[in-house]
C-alpha positions as CSV (number, residue, x, y, z in Angstrom):
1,X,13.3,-4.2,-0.3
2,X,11.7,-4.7,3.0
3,X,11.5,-8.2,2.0
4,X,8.9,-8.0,0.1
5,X,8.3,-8.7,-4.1
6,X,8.5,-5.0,-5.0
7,X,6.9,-2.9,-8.2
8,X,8.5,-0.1,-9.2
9,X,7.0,2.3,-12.0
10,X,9.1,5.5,-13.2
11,X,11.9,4.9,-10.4
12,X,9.3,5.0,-7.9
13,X,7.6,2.0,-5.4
14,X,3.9,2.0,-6.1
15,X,3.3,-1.4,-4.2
16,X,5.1,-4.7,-3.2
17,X,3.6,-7.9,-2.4
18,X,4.5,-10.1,0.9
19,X,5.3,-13.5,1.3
20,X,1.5,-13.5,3.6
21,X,0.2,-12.2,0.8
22,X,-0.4,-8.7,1.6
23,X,0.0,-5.8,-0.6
24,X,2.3,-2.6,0.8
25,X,0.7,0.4,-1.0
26,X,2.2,3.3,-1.9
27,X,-0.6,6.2,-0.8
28,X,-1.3,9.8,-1.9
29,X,-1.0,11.3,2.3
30,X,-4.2,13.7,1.4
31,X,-6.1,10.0,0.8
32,X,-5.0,8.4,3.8
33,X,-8.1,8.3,5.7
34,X,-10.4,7.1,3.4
35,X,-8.2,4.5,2.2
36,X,-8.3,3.2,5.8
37,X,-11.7,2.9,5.8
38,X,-11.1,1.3,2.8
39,X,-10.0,-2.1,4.6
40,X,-6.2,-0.5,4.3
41,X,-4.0,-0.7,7.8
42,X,-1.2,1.6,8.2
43,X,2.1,0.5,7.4
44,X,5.1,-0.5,9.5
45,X,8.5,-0.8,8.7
46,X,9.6,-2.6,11.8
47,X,7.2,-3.7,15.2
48,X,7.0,-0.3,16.0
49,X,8.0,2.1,12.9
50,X,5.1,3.7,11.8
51,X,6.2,4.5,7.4
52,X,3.5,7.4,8.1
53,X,0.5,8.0,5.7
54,X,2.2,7.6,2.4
55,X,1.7,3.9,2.7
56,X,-0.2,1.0,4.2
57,X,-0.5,-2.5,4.3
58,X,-3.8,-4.2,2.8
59,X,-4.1,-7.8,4.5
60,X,-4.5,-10.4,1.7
61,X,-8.5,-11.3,3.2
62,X,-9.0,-7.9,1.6
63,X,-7.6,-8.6,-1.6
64,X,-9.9,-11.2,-2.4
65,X,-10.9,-11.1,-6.2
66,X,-9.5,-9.7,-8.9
67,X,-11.1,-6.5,-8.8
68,X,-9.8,-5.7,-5.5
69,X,-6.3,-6.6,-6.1
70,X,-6.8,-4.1,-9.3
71,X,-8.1,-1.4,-7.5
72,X,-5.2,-1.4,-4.9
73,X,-2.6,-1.5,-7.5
74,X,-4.4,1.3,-8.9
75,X,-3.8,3.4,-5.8
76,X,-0.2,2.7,-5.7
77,X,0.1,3.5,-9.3
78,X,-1.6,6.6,-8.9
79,X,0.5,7.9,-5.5
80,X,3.7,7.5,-7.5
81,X,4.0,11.6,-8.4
82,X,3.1,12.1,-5.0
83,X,5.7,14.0,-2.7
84,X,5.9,11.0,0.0
């Protein structure tokens, strides 16, 4: 899907990893702000599809460290019983 290595978790795509190295990130839409401030970037599905905020795109200079990496995960994990 999309290209991309993708994890799915009870049927659902909580996040997928790109060949650059990014993660996609399913999001809960109610947390999409402060998950851009976060170092997320919104999503796109082609050059100029806008997914919309159940999902966005955290560049792999972000993702530095384990701990990051986790904590993003976590957010994808966590969206997956969200209506988006």
């Amino acid at each position: 899907m999309f290209g991309v290595l993708s994890f799915m978790v009870d049927g659902r795509l909580a996040v997928a990893a790109g060949k650059d190295g990014s993660l996609l990130v399913r999001t809960d839409p109610a947390d999409y702000d402060d998950l851009l401030k976060r170092g997320g970037e919104p999503a796109y599905m082609s050059k100029d599809r806008l997914m919309g905020p159940g999902w966005l795109t955290v560049p792999s200079a972000r993702l530095e460290g384990d701990e990051e990496l986790e904590w993003w995960v976590g957010v994808g994990l966590a969206s997956k019983s969200s209506g988006s």
